[in-house]
Coordinates of C-alpha atoms in Angstrom, one line a residue:
M1 CA 0.0 0.0 -0.1
Y2 CA 1.3 3.4 -0.9
C3 CA 0.0 7.0 -1.5
D4 CA 0.8 9.2 -4.4
N5 CA -0.7 12.7 -5.0
G6 CA -3.3 12.1 -2.4
K7 CA -4.4 8.7 -3.8
I8 CA -4.1 5.3 -2.1
Y9 CA -2.8 2.4 -3.9
I10 CA -3.4 -1.3 -3.0
E11 CA -0.7 -3.8 -4.1
D12 CA -1.1 -7.5 -4.7
D13 CA 0.8 -8.3 -1.6
D14 CA -1.5 -6.4 0.6
Q15 CA -4.0 -8.4 2.8
C16 CA -6.8 -6.0 1.4
M17 CA -6.8 -8.0 -1.9
E18 CA -8.5 -10.9 -0.1
C19 CA -10.6 -8.9 2.4
K20 CA -14.3 -9.0 2.2
N21 CA -14.6 -5.3 3.0
Y22 CA -12.4 -4.3 0.1
A23 CA -13.9 -6.9 -2.3
E24 CA -17.4 -6.0 -1.5
G25 CA -17.0 -2.2 -1.5
V26 CA -17.6 -1.9 2.2
S27 CA -16.0 1.1 3.9
C28 CA -12.8 0.1 5.3
P29 CA -11.7 1.9 8.6
L30 CA -8.1 1.9 7.5
L31 CA -8.7 3.2 4.1
T32 CA -11.2 5.6 5.4
A33 CA -8.7 6.9 7.9
L34 CA -6.1 7.4 5.3
G35 CA -8.5 9.1 2.8
L36 CA -9.7 11.4 5.4
G37 CA -6.2 12.4 6.5
V38 CA -6.7 11.1 10.0
V39 CA -3.6 9.1 9.6
Y40 CA -0.7 9.4 7.1
L41 CA 1.3 6.8 5.3
E42 CA 4.8 8.1 5.0
D43 CA 6.4 5.1 3.1
N44 CA 5.2 2.0 1.4
L45 CA 3.4 -0.4 3.7
T46 CA 2.4 -4.1 3.2
V47 CA -0.7 -4.8 5.1
T48 CA -0.2 -8.4 6.6
N49 CA -2.2 -8.2 10.0
C50 CA -5.0 -5.8 9.8
G51 CA -7.6 -6.0 12.6
F52 CA -10.3 -5.2 10.3
F53 CA -9.7 -8.3 7.9
E54 CA -12.4 -10.7 7.0
K55 CA -11.5 -13.3 4.4
F56 CA -13.5 -13.1 1.2
E57 CA -14.5 -16.4 -0.4
R58 CA -16.5 -16.7 -3.5
K59 CA -19.1 -19.5 -3.5
L60 CA -20.0 -20.4 -7.1
H61 CA -22.6 -23.0 -8.0
I62 CA -23.0 -24.4 -11.4
V63 CA -26.6 -24.1 -12.6
R64 CA -27.7 -26.5 -15.4
N65 CA -30.7 -25.8 -17.6
N66 CA -31.6 -29.0 -19.5
D67 CA -34.6 -27.5 -21.1
T68 CA -33.5 -26.8 -24.4
D69 CA -36.9 -26.2 -25.8
N70 CA -37.3 -22.7 -24.4
I71 CA -34.1 -21.2 -25.9
D72 CA -34.6 -18.1 -27.7

């Protein structure tokens, strides 16, 4: 994670990439604090042990439609 010209950039190594809050667009307290200027990021930071982290897991199911008579 790093800041450049007032923008926050998340890198592939950051825990944010697997976080439910980040993936679902929920307001992350850490990113909100950085965005509002409550805290400042002076150098690159790799987020590895965030207290707000919730694992994001996709749950996909295969849905089969064997009814070929109703295809438009």
